[in-house]
């Protein structure tokens, strides 16, 4: 069984290295600043003892005022897991840094979130729709999509 | 202790060879001429094997009795279709035992599942590649009208928006018996076709 790590403990480790990254550390997940998402990803992947070598899932939630993107990391080496969240405010021209450079598994999932939620991932090598066709208007998983 | 010889209790080789030789020589002596082939029934059966019919009926009989479906399994109706293909419901009773992977060898397209707009051009292309004459059975609620996904942004509201449909089989999914009934209805439809037009 994969152990989920203590979010507050990991958040403390992240804050030591990256002072502005962590916004909040709840029981289930660490909320990080979207500007430091890449740095946090590199920290989680490369720090000995954490070694998150596997990004299992990326999902996005529409909360009207903001979109929240949830990353679920697993370390196969240590058999532990962690959930990181980040937010982008508003509804237009939403951007987040892409994690494809750190985890290849982010590729299709970031394209799916772009397709259905309309969040652009900067630095993604192939940022285009994956489920719908390229001329499709709108992003259907948004709550205001009709 | 005196040991008796085994030779006293079995046939001698000499006796066996003599009797075998006798059997073969007798058979050979009696088999000089071949048997006459029993062909007396031919004249009688030939007269029973000629029947008079129309060319239309013959062509339609051939077409409806060997309908070959093309694979088109976009969603869950496929499992009902697969069970119809299998031994329990056994679609081959109606001449449909071969499921063709190539549309060029198929006669009927059974739309076993929800069709998305992303997939729709491919289904239309498969239909266009099928050789005439060809038929389409719309299977299930999604095939007929889009079903519960009708208002979705990415679902075709019925296959008849992209290809002409001959028979509609309702159900979500239809029972295998319902699909068999639909196939029989298609066969009845084919039986009424006029293929040869008088000038």
XYZ file of C-alpha atoms in Angstrom:
345
model
C 0.000 0.000 0.000
C 1.332 3.380 -0.978
C 1.827 5.698 2.026
C 0.644 9.238 1.663
C 3.230 11.613 3.075
C 2.405 14.268 5.657
C 1.556 17.382 3.659
C 2.666 19.794 6.392
C 6.059 18.134 6.707
C 6.682 18.255 2.938
C 5.325 21.808 2.779
C 7.907 22.764 5.406
C 10.678 21.206 3.312
C 9.475 23.059 0.200
C 9.283 26.371 2.116
C 12.872 26.039 3.287
C 14.081 25.828 -0.300
C 11.415 27.964 -2.020
C 10.055 30.566 0.435
C 7.172 31.885 -1.717
C 5.974 28.604 -3.192
C 3.563 27.182 -0.615
C 0.253 29.002 -0.127
C -1.481 26.465 2.072
C -0.945 22.933 3.340
C -4.205 21.161 4.095
C -4.591 17.537 5.186
C -4.995 16.172 1.692
C -2.899 18.434 -0.500
C -0.372 21.237 -0.699
C -1.544 24.349 -2.510
C 1.354 25.991 -4.313
C 1.817 29.217 -6.211
C 1.489 28.582 -9.948
C 4.640 30.646 -10.654
C 6.751 28.248 -8.598
C 5.093 25.049 -9.857
C 8.082 24.056 -11.987
C 10.506 24.654 -9.125
C 8.319 22.641 -6.749
C 8.139 19.829 -9.338
C 11.902 19.755 -9.738
C 12.308 19.783 -5.939
C 9.904 16.836 -5.504
C 11.534 14.865 -8.278
C 15.191 15.443 -7.418
C 15.319 15.664 -3.618
C 16.802 12.472 -2.107
C 14.251 10.875 0.201
C 11.291 12.224 -1.810
C 12.207 11.009 -5.323
C 8.771 11.421 -6.905
C 9.554 9.611 -10.130
C 5.985 9.085 -11.323
C 3.215 11.614 -12.065
C 0.057 9.491 -12.072
C -2.775 11.945 -12.676
C -3.494 15.576 -13.476
C -7.063 16.801 -13.097
C -8.684 20.224 -13.227
C -11.735 21.616 -11.410
C -13.805 24.652 -12.393
C -14.700 26.758 -9.302
C -16.065 29.703 -11.379
C -13.730 32.287 -9.768
C -10.675 30.164 -10.445
C -9.569 26.830 -11.875
C -7.719 24.386 -9.665
C -5.320 21.845 -11.156
C -4.440 18.808 -9.072
C -1.258 16.784 -9.537
C -0.870 13.359 -7.956
C 2.702 12.189 -7.522
C 3.986 8.756 -6.568
C 7.490 7.592 -5.780
C 7.850 4.044 -7.006
C 11.222 3.839 -5.271
C 9.906 4.715 -1.789
C 6.249 3.738 -2.352
C 4.812 7.021 -1.096
C 2.518 9.603 -2.672
C 1.696 13.321 -2.523
C -0.986 15.624 -3.947
C -0.121 19.137 -5.137
C -2.694 21.732 -6.163
C -2.333 25.002 -7.951
C -4.792 27.658 -9.097
C -5.218 30.035 -11.974
C -7.576 32.957 -11.507
C -10.238 34.176 -13.922
C -11.696 32.514 -16.993
C -9.727 33.859 -19.958
C -6.120 33.395 -21.110
C -5.349 30.896 -18.377
C -1.792 29.628 -18.335
C 0.228 27.253 -16.188
C 3.771 25.959 -16.602
C 3.961 22.546 -18.252
C 5.476 19.627 -16.369
C 6.273 17.595 -19.512
C 9.967 18.406 -19.095
C 9.969 16.695 -15.704
C 7.421 13.892 -16.238
C 6.559 12.611 -19.720
C 3.216 11.336 -18.416
C 2.043 14.959 -18.198
C 1.913 15.166 -22.004
C -1.543 13.742 -22.810
C -3.150 14.854 -19.554
C -2.162 18.482 -20.031
C -3.481 18.332 -23.598
C -6.778 16.920 -22.304
C -7.089 19.723 -19.723
C -6.348 22.280 -22.454
C -8.987 20.663 -24.652
C -11.790 20.380 -22.114
C -10.991 23.163 -19.600
C -9.101 25.715 -21.683
C -5.937 26.054 -19.589
C -2.825 26.540 -21.733
C 0.329 24.846 -20.481
C 3.362 26.923 -21.397
C 6.379 24.942 -22.500
C 4.343 21.951 -23.692
C 5.856 20.696 -26.961
C 2.496 19.919 -28.633
C -0.202 22.103 -27.054
C -3.272 21.245 -29.147
C -6.640 19.561 -28.643
C -6.533 15.803 -27.984
C -10.189 14.671 -27.808
C -12.033 17.204 -29.953
C -11.167 18.535 -33.389
C -9.105 21.675 -33.750
C -11.948 23.921 -35.028
C -14.199 23.120 -32.049
C -15.444 26.233 -30.263
C -15.231 26.398 -26.468
C -14.081 24.046 -23.733
C -16.881 21.592 -22.835
C -15.940 20.622 -19.279
C -16.252 24.217 -18.074
C -19.344 24.765 -15.969
C -20.555 27.631 -18.140
C -20.285 25.656 -21.387
C -23.634 25.291 -23.095
C 11.445 -79.669 -13.855
C 10.464 -80.241 -17.472
C 9.713 -77.053 -19.451
C 7.081 -77.290 -22.211
C 7.784 -75.537 -25.465
C 5.653 -72.489 -26.350
C 5.274 -73.651 -29.976
C 2.729 -76.309 -28.910
C 0.211 -73.704 -27.725
C 0.133 -71.147 -30.617
C -0.565 -71.323 -34.341
C 2.433 -72.265 -36.335
C 3.776 -69.513 -38.614
C 3.457 -71.899 -41.519
C -0.276 -72.453 -40.965
C -0.908 -68.678 -40.638
C 0.926 -67.890 -43.857
C -0.938 -70.597 -45.731
C -4.393 -69.369 -44.624
C -3.546 -65.683 -45.389
C -2.304 -66.629 -48.839
C -5.508 -68.532 -49.516
C -7.693 -65.524 -48.568
C -5.774 -63.143 -50.806
C -5.753 -65.509 -53.787
C -9.516 -66.059 -53.510
C -10.216 -62.297 -53.284
C -7.950 -61.598 -56.251
C -9.581 -64.315 -58.349
C -13.040 -62.870 -57.673
C -12.039 -59.205 -58.335
C -11.375 -59.178 -62.049
C -14.035 -56.614 -62.972
C -14.774 -53.274 -61.141
C -18.166 -52.717 -59.561
C -20.605 -50.747 -61.711
C -21.118 -47.242 -60.279
C -24.624 -46.884 -58.822
C -25.813 -44.035 -61.106
C -29.316 -45.154 -61.836
C -30.656 -42.435 -59.467
C -29.199 -39.634 -61.574
C -31.976 -39.446 -64.152
C -34.628 -39.530 -61.481
C -33.028 -36.738 -59.334
C -32.216 -34.522 -62.288
C -35.867 -34.075 -63.014
C -36.494 -33.094 -59.376
C -33.661 -30.536 -59.312
C -34.966 -28.147 -61.941
C -37.232 -25.400 -60.705
C -38.561 -22.348 -62.406
C -38.235 -18.944 -60.726
C -37.484 -15.334 -61.507
C -33.990 -13.899 -61.692
C -34.981 -11.272 -59.133
C -35.991 -13.892 -56.621
C -32.769 -15.822 -57.154
C -30.552 -12.744 -56.780
C -32.412 -11.564 -53.688
C -32.230 -15.041 -52.190
C -28.468 -15.062 -52.661
C -28.039 -11.587 -51.216
C -30.247 -11.954 -48.174
C -28.883 -15.387 -47.288
C -25.241 -14.345 -47.033
C -25.215 -10.927 -45.417
C -21.719 -10.208 -44.170
C -21.487 -7.452 -41.530
C -18.564 -5.048 -41.347
C -16.964 -4.286 -37.976
C -18.358 -1.024 -36.566
C -18.219 -1.234 -32.763
C -17.904 2.291 -31.353
C -19.488 1.536 -27.961
C -21.323 -0.851 -25.657
C -23.948 -2.275 -28.072
C -20.975 -4.197 -29.468
C -21.249 -6.704 -26.621
C -24.820 -7.579 -27.512
C -23.714 -7.884 -31.117
C -20.808 -10.124 -30.085
C -23.196 -12.404 -28.190
C -25.389 -12.533 -31.310
C -22.311 -13.614 -33.250
C -21.497 -16.262 -30.631
C -22.838 -19.806 -30.371
C -25.723 -19.051 -28.006
C -27.710 -16.818 -30.380
C -25.744 -17.856 -33.455
C -26.257 -15.293 -36.187
C -24.721 -17.734 -38.687
C -28.105 -19.461 -38.820
C -29.104 -16.533 -41.051
C -26.031 -16.663 -43.267
C -24.023 -14.041 -41.385
C -21.245 -16.149 -39.969
C -18.386 -13.966 -41.254
C -17.658 -10.597 -39.661
C -15.541 -8.756 -42.203
C -12.706 -6.492 -41.104
C -12.652 -4.997 -44.606
C -15.666 -2.927 -45.706
C -14.984 -3.954 -49.316
C -16.112 -7.498 -48.514
C -19.159 -6.561 -46.427
C -22.853 -6.072 -47.215
C -24.338 -4.679 -44.017
C -23.127 -2.163 -41.448
C -24.544 -2.700 -37.935
C -24.025 0.480 -35.913
C -23.292 -1.053 -32.513
C -22.714 2.029 -30.387
C -22.605 5.772 -29.731
C -20.942 7.737 -32.508
C -18.884 10.843 -31.741
C -18.306 13.582 -34.285
C -14.595 12.823 -34.047
C -15.307 9.257 -35.224
C -18.085 10.131 -37.688
C -15.852 10.801 -40.754
C -14.293 7.357 -40.338
C -17.680 5.604 -40.195
C -18.819 7.507 -43.272
C -15.619 6.477 -45.016
C -16.188 2.821 -44.098
C -19.728 3.078 -45.474
C -18.461 4.660 -48.696
C -15.934 1.852 -49.126
C -18.603 -0.864 -48.946
C -19.579 -2.290 -52.319
C -23.159 -1.915 -53.570
C -25.651 -3.250 -52.695
C -25.214 -2.321 -49.030
C -27.495 -1.897 -46.054
C -27.328 -0.293 -42.603
C -28.969 -1.459 -39.377
C -29.089 1.266 -36.694
C -28.680 -0.711 -33.468
C -29.660 0.756 -30.091
C -30.849 4.141 -28.859
C -27.546 5.879 -29.668
C -27.501 4.512 -33.182
C -31.071 5.657 -33.795
C -31.052 9.102 -32.190
C -27.930 9.625 -30.076
C -29.783 8.171 -27.083
C -29.085 9.725 -23.696
C -26.032 11.465 -25.205
C -28.107 13.247 -27.850
C -27.548 16.745 -26.401
C -23.813 16.234 -25.957
C -21.357 18.463 -27.780
C -19.591 15.552 -29.421
C -22.263 12.926 -30.240
C -23.907 12.394 -33.623
C -27.705 12.484 -33.015
C -28.371 9.298 -34.949
C -26.390 7.569 -37.687
C -29.005 8.683 -40.195
C -27.422 12.137 -40.052
C -24.378 10.807 -41.893
C -25.458 7.593 -43.683
C -28.840 6.204 -44.849
C -30.330 3.627 -42.471
C -32.535 0.673 -43.524
C -33.638 -0.911 -40.239
C -33.876 0.580 -36.726
C -33.485 -1.778 -33.737
C -34.496 0.040 -30.516
C -33.166 -0.783 -27.050
C -30.377 0.325 -24.738
C -28.844 -2.013 -25.645
C -31.248 -4.160 -27.689
C -31.567 -7.788 -26.640
C -29.819 -10.221 -28.987
C -33.262 -11.496 -30.023
C -34.201 -7.941 -31.024
C -31.129 -7.644 -33.226
C -31.926 -11.010 -34.813
C -35.448 -9.744 -35.477
C -33.987 -6.619 -37.073
C -31.762 -8.749 -39.284
C -34.756 -10.809 -40.370
C -36.645 -7.594 -41.152
C -33.721 -6.515 -43.321
C -33.853 -9.880 -45.087
C -37.549 -9.368 -45.759
C -36.724 -5.938 -47.151
C -34.052 -7.370 -49.434
C -36.471 -10.044 -50.662
C -38.705 -7.298 -52.091
C -35.975 -5.643 -54.148
C -36.278 -5.358 -57.926
C -32.898 -5.942 -59.528
C -33.734 -6.469 -63.190
C -35.646 -3.667 -64.894
C -37.524 -4.394 -68.119
C -36.923 -1.948 -70.921
